[in-house]
Tab-separated table of C-alpha atoms in Angstrom:
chain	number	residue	atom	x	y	z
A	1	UNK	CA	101.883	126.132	102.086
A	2	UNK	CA	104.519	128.737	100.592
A	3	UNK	CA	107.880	128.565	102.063
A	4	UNK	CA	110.081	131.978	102.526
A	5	UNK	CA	113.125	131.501	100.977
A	6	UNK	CA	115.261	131.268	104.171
A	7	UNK	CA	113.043	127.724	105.090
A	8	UNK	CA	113.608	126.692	101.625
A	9	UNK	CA	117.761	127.235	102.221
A	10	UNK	CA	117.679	126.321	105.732
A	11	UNK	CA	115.856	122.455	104.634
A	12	UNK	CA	118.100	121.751	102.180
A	13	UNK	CA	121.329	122.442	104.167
A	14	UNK	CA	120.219	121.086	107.115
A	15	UNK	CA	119.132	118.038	105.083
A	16	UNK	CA	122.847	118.049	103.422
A	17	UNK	CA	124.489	117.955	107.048
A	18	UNK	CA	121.737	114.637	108.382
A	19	UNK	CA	122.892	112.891	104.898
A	20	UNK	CA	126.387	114.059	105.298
A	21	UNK	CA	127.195	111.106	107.942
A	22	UNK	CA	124.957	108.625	106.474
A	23	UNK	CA	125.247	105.840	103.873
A	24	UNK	CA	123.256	105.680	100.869
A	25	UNK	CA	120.951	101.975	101.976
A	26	UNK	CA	117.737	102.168	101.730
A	27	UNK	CA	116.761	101.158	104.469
A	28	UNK	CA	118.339	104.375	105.743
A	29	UNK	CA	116.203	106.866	104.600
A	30	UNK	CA	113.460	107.006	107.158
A	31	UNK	CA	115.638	107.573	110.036
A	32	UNK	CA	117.379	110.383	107.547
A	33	UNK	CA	113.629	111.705	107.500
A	34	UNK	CA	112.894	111.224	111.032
A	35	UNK	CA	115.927	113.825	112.163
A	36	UNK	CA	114.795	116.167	109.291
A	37	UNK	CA	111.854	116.185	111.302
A	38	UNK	CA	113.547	116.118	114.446
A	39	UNK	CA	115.227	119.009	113.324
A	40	UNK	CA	112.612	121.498	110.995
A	41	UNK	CA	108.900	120.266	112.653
A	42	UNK	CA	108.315	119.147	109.688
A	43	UNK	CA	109.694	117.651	106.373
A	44	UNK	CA	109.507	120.227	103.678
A	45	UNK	CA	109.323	119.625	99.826
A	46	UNK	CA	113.067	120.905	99.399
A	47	UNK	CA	114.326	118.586	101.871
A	48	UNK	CA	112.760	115.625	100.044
A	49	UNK	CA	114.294	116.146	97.054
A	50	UNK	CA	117.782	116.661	98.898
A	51	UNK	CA	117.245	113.450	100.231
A	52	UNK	CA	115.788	111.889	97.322
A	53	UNK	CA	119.261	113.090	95.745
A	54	UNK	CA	121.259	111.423	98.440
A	55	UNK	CA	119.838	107.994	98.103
A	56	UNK	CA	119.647	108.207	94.651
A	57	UNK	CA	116.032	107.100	94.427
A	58	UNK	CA	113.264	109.461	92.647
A	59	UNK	CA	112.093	112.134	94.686
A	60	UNK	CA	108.293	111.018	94.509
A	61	UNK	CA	109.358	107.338	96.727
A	62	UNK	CA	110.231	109.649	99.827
A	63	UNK	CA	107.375	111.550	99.039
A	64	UNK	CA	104.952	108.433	99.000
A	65	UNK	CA	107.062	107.362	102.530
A	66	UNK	CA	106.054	110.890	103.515
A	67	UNK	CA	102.622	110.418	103.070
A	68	UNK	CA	102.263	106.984	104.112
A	69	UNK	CA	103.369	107.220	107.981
A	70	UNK	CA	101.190	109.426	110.380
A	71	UNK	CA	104.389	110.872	111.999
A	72	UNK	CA	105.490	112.612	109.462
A	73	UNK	CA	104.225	116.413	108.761
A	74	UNK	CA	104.141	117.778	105.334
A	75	UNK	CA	103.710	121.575	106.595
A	76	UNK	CA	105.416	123.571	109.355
A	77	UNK	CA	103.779	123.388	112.876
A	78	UNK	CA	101.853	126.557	113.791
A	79	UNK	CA	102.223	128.408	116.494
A	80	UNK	CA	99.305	126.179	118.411
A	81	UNK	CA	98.769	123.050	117.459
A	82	UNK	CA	95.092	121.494	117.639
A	83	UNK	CA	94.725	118.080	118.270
A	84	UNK	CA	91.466	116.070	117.726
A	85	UNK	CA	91.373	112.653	119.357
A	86	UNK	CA	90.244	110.131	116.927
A	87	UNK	CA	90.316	106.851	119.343
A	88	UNK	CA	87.753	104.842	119.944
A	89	UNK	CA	85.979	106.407	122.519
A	90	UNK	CA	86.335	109.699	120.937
A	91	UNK	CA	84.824	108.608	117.682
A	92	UNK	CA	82.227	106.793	118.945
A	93	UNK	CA	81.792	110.455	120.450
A	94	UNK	CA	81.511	112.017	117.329
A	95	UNK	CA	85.252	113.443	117.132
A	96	UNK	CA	84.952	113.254	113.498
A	97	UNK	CA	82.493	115.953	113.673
A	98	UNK	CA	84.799	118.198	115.916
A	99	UNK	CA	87.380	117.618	113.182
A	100	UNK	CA	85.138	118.670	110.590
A	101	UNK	CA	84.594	121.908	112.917
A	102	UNK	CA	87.800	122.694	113.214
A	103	UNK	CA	88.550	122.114	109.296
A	104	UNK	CA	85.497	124.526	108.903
A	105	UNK	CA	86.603	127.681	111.205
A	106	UNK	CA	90.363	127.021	109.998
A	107	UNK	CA	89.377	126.518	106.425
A	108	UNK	CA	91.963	124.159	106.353
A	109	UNK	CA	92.286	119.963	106.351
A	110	UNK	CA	93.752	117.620	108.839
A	111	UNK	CA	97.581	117.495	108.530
A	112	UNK	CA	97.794	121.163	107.281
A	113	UNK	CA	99.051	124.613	108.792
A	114	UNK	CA	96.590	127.462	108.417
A	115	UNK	CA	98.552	130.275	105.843
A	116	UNK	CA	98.882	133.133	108.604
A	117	UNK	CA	100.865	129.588	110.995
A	118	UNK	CA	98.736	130.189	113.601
A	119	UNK	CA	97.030	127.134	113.828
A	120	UNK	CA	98.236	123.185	113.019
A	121	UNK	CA	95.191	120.602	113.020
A	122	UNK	CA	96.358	117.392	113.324
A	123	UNK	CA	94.894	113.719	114.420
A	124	UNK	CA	95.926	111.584	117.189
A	125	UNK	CA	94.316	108.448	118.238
A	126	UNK	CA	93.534	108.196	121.883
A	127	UNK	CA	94.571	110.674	125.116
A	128	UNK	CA	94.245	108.290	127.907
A	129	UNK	CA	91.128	110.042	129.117
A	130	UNK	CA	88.072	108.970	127.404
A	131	UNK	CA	85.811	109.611	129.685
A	132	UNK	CA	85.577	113.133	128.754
A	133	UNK	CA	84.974	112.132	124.876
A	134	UNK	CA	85.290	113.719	122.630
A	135	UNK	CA	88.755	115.042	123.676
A	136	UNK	CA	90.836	117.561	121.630
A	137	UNK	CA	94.099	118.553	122.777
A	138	UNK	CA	95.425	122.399	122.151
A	139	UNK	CA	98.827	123.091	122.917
A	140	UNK	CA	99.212	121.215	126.144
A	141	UNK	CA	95.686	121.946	127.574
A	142	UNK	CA	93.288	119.211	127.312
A	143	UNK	CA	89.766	120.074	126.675
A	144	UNK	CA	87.319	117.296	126.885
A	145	UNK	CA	83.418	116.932	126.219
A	146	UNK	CA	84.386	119.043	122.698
A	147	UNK	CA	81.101	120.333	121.061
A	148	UNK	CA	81.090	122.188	117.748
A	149	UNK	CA	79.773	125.358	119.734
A	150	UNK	CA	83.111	125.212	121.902
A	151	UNK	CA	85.138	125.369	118.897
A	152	UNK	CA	83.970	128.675	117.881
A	153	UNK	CA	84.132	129.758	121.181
A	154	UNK	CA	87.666	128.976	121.348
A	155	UNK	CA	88.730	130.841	118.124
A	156	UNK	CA	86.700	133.616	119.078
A	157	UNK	CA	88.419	133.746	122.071
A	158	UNK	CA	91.696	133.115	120.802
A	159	UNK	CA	91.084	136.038	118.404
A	160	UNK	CA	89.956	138.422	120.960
A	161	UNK	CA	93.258	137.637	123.344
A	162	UNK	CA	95.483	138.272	119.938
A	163	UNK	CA	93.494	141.520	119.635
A	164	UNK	CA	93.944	142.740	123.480
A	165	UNK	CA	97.728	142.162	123.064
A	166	UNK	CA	98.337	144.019	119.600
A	167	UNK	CA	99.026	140.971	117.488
A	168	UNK	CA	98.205	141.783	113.455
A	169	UNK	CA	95.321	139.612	112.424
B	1	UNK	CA	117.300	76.702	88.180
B	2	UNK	CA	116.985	76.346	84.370
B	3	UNK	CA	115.863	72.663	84.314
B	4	UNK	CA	113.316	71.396	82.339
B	5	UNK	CA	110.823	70.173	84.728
B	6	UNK	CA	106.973	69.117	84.354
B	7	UNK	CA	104.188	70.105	85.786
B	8	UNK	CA	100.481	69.795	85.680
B	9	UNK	CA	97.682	72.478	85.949
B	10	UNK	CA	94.386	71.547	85.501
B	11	UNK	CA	94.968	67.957	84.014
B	12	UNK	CA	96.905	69.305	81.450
B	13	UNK	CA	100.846	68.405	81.580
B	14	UNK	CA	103.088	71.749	80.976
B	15	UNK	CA	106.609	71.437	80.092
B	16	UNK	CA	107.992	75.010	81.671
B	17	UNK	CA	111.274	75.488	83.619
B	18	UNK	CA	112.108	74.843	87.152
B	19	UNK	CA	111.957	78.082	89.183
B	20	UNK	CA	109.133	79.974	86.379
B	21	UNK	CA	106.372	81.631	87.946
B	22	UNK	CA	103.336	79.036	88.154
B	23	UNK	CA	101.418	82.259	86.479
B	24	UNK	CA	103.086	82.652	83.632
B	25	UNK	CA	103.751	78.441	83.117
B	26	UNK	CA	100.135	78.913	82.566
B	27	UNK	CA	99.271	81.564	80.818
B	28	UNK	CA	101.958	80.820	78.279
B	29	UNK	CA	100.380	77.236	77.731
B	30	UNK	CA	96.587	79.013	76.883
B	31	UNK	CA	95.327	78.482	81.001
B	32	UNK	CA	93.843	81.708	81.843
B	33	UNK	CA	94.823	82.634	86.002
B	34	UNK	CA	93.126	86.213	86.646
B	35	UNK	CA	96.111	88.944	87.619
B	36	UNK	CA	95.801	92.932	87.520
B	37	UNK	CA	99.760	93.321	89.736
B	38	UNK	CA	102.311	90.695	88.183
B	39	UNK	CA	104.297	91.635	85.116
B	40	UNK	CA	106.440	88.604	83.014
B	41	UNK	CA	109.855	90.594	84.072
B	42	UNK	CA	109.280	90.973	87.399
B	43	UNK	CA	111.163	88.948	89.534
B	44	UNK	CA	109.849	90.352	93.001
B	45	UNK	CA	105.534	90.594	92.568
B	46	UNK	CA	104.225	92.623	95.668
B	47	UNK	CA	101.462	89.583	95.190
B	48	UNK	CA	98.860	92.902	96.050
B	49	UNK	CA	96.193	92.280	93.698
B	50	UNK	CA	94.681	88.595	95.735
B	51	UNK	CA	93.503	87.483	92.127
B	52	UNK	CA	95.640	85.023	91.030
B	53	UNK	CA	95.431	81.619	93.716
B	54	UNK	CA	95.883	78.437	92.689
B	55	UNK	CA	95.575	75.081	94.716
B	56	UNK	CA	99.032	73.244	94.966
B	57	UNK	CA	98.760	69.511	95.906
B	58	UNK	CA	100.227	69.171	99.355
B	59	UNK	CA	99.946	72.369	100.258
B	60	UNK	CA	97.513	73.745	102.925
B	61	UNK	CA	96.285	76.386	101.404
B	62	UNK	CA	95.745	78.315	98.250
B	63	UNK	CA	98.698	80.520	97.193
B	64	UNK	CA	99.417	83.304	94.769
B	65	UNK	CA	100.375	82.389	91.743
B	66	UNK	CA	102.647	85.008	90.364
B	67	UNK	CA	105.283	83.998	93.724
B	68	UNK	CA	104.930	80.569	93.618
B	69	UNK	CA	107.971	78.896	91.635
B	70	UNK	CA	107.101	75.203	89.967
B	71	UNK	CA	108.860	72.512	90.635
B	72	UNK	CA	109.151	69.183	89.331
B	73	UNK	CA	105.962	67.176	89.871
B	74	UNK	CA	103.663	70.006	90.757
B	75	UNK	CA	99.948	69.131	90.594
B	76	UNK	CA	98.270	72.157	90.281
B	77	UNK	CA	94.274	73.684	89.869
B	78	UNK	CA	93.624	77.236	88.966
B	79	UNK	CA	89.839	76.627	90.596
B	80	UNK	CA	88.434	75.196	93.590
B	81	UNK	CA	85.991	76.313	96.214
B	82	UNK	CA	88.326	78.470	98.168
B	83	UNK	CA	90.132	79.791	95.129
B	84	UNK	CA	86.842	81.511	93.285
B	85	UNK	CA	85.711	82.717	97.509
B	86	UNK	CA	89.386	84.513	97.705
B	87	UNK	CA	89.341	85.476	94.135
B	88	UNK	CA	85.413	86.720	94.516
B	89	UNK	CA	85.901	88.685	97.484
B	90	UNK	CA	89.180	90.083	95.917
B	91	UNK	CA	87.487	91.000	92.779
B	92	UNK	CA	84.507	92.675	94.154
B	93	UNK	CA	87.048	94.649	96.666
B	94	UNK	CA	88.933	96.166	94.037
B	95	UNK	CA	85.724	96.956	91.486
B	96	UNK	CA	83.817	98.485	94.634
B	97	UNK	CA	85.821	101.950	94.383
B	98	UNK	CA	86.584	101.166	90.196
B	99	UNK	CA	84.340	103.888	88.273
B	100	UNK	CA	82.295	101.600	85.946
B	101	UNK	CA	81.830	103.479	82.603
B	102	UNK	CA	82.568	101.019	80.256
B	103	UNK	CA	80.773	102.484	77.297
B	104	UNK	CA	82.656	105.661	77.034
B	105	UNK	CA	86.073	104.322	78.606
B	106	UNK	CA	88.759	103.997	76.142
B	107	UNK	CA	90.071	100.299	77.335
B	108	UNK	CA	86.398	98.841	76.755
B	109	UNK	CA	86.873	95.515	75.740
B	110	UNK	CA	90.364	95.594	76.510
B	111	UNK	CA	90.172	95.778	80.163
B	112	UNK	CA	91.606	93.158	82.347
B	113	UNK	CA	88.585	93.846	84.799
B	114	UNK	CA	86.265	92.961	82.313
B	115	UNK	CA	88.675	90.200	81.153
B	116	UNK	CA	88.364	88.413	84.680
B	117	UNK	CA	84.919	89.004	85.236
B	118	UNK	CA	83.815	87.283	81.851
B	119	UNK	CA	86.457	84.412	82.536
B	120	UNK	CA	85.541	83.927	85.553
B	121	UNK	CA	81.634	84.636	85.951
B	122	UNK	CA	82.109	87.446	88.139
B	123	UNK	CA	79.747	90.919	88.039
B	124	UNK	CA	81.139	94.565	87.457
B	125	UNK	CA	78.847	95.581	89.869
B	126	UNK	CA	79.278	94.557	93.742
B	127	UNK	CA	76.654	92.747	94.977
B	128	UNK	CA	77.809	92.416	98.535
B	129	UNK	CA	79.742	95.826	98.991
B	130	UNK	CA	78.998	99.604	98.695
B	131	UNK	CA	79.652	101.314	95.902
B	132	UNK	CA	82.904	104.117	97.026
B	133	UNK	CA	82.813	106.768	94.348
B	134	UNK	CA	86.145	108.592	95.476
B	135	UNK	CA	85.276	111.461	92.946
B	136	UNK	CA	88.939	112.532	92.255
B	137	UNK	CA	89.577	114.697	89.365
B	138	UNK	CA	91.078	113.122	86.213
B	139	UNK	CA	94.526	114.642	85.559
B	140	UNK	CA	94.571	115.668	81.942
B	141	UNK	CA	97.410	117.917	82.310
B	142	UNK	CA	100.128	116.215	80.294
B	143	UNK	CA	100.314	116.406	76.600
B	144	UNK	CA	100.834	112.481	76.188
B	145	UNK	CA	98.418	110.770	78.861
B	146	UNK	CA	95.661	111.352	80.833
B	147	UNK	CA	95.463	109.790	84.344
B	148	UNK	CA	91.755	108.977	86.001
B	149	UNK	CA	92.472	108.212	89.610
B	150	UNK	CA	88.967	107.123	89.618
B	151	UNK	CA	89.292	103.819	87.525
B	152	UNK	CA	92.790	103.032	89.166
B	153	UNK	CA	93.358	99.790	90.630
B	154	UNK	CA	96.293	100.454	92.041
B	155	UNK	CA	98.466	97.912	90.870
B	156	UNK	CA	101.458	99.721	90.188
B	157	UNK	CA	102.563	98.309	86.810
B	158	UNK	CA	102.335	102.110	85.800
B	159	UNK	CA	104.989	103.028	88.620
B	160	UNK	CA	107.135	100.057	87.636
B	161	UNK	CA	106.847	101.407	84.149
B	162	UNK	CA	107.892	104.774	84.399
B	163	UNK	CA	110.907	104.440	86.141
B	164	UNK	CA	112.118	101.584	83.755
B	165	UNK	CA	111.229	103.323	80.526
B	166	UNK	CA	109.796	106.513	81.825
B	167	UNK	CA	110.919	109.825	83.399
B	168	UNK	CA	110.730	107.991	86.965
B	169	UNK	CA	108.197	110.559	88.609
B	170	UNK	CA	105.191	108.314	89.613
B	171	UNK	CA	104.518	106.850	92.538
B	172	UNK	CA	102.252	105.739	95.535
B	173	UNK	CA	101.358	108.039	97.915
B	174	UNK	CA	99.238	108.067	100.901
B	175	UNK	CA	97.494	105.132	102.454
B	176	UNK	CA	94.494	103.066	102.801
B	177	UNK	CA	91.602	104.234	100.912
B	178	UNK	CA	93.457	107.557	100.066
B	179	UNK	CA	96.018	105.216	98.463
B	180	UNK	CA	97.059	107.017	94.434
B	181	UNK	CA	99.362	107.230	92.133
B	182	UNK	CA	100.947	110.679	92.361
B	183	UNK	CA	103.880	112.383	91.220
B	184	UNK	CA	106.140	114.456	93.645
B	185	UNK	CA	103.923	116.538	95.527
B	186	UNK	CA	100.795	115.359	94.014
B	187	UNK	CA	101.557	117.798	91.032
B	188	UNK	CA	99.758	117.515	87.918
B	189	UNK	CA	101.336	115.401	85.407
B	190	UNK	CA	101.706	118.293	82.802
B	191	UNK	CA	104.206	119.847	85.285
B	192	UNK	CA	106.123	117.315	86.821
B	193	UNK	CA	108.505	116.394	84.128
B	194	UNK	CA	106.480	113.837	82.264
B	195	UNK	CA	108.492	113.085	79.046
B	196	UNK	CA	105.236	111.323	77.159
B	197	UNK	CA	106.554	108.401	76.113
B	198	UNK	CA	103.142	106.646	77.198
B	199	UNK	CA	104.544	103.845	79.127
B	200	UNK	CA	102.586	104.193	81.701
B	201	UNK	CA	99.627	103.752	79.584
B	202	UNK	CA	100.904	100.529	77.879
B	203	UNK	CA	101.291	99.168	81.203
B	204	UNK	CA	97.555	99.621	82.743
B	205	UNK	CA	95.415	96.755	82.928
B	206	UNK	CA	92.573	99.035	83.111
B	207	UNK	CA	91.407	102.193	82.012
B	208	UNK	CA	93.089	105.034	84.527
B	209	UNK	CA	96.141	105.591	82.358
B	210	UNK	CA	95.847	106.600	79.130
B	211	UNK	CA	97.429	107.222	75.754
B	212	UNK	CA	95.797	110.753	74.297
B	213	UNK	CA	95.190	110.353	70.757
């Protein structure tokens, strides 16, 4: 993911001001990167290294913290977010495959931002209605009894609703 | 803490200090305990590797060897029915996503897998468990070392390493099986302000990190 310059500023100062007001423990740092996300959506590369500069701790540890919990996101959110249910149910379901359908049309992986930001694709693990497994989640709409075929269908149709209003491709 | 104190492991009596790491007590007086995770200077082991258990007389169950302090009186044995089950199933976890290609990797016959599995009678291969080929590709980037994500066992002595006599930019990232050792951003070694001084390779029990000739 390629950041404009303005993100790339914008992380690192609003990084600066989280760490301004905060001590240097260890123990601090993942509340420090829980209001960067807070803040940005996401917790970019820049602000890592700010914060990696405020704890005085190599900037590859908050990248393996990063990494290691499922709430943090390494790219910005797009401008709908796609989430596949991965719970029990769900995967018993097949939602893997509906992940690997999504992966396929976005041409992206779980956890990643497609390059125009249109589209997130992320995993969450359970809905609270299994019943209509496999369950993905777009936006705020829930969509349930997912096929591979509906995912398609739901690009195309997102495509053809961009094109109708004017929006670039 | 620095009292002499005597122990015994195996039926053999050990003169070592009070406090020393029941590991190294042994392995300085010729008793080999299997470890991939504990270095001598390391006063805080994560313990990750599960290889080196030991029975303790009086206690309920076996415990790692590398955290356990000895104390005055300790009757100790490296084997025993549950220790070779824990450090079986241990050893056949971590060699189940190893890349076995002894005959062309530069550690052969200086491995510490191969070291534990001859000491201890234990295969390379997994009988009980699937082979996981993880199929990552081998970072041959820097001028100094080449990294094989393949063969890593993820002990982190490499990590410990590199920030003690290194640049500091490896680390763990990710979790579970996606668990490696990555630099910031998961960029390749060449470019991430690896100085070469091969410490990292020194450091690896195994054959994932290593010196370029």
């Amino acid at each position: 993911m390629i950041l404009t310059e303005e993100e790339i500023r914008e992380a690192a100062e609003k990084t600066r001001e989280i760490t301004a007001g905060c001590d240097t423990a260890r123990g601090s740092l993942i509340p420090v990167l829980q209001k960067i996300q807070d803040r940005l959506g996401y917790v970019p590369a820049p602000a890592m290294e700010e914060a990696a500069r405020h704890f005085g701790i190599p900037a590859v540890d908050v990248y393996g913290i990063v990494t290691f919990y499922n709430q943090f996101r390494l790219t910005p959110p797009g401008r709908h977010r796609v989430k596949v249910c991965m719970g029990t149910a769900c995967h018993m379901k097949g939602g893997n495959i509906i992940m690997e359908s999504w992966e396929r049309v976005l041409k992206i992986k779980v956890g990643e931002t497609t390059p125009d930001r249109e589209f997130s694709l992320e995993r969450v693990a359970c809905v609270g209605c299994c019943t209509m497994a496999p369950v993905l989640v777009k936006d705020e709409t829930v969509i349930g009894k997912m096929t591979p075929t509906k995912v398609d269908g739901m690009l195309f149709s997102h495509q053809l609703a961009n094109k109708k209003e004017g929006v670039p491709q | 803490m620095s009292e002499k104190i005597t122990i015994t492991i195996d039926g053999k009596t050990i003169e070592t200090m009070a406090g020393h790491k029941i590991l190294w007590a042994a392995m300085d007086s010729g008793i080999y305990i299997p470890h991939l995770c504990s270095a001598r200077d390391n006063h805080s082991p994560s313990a990750s590797c599960r290889l080196c258990f030991v029975e303790i007389e009086g206690y309920a169950r076996p415990v790692t060897s590398c955290t356990e302090g000895a104390a005055e009186g300790m009757v100790i044995s490296t084997r025993s029915q549950r220790v070779d089950r824990l450090v079986r199933t241990g050893f056949e976890m971590i060699i189940s996503n190893h890349r076995i290609e002894c005959r062309s990797c530069p550690r052969n016959r200086s491995c510490s897998l191969q070291q534990i599995a001859k000491e201890r009678g234990l295969k390379l291969k997994p009988a009980r468990l699937e082979k996981l080929n993880r199929n990552l590709p081998v970072d041959d980037s820097a001028q100094k070392v080449a990294h094989d994500p393949n063969k890593c066992v993820l002990c982190g002595l490499c990590v410990r390493a590199c920030k003690e006599k290194g640049a500091g930019i490896l680390g763990f990232s990710h979790r579970g099986f996606d668990r490696v050792i990555t630099t910031f951003l998961g960029a390749p070694l060449g470019e991430s302000g690896c100085d070469g001084c091969a410490a990292c390779a020194s450091a690896c029990p195994v054959g994932s990190m290593t010196a370029k000739q």
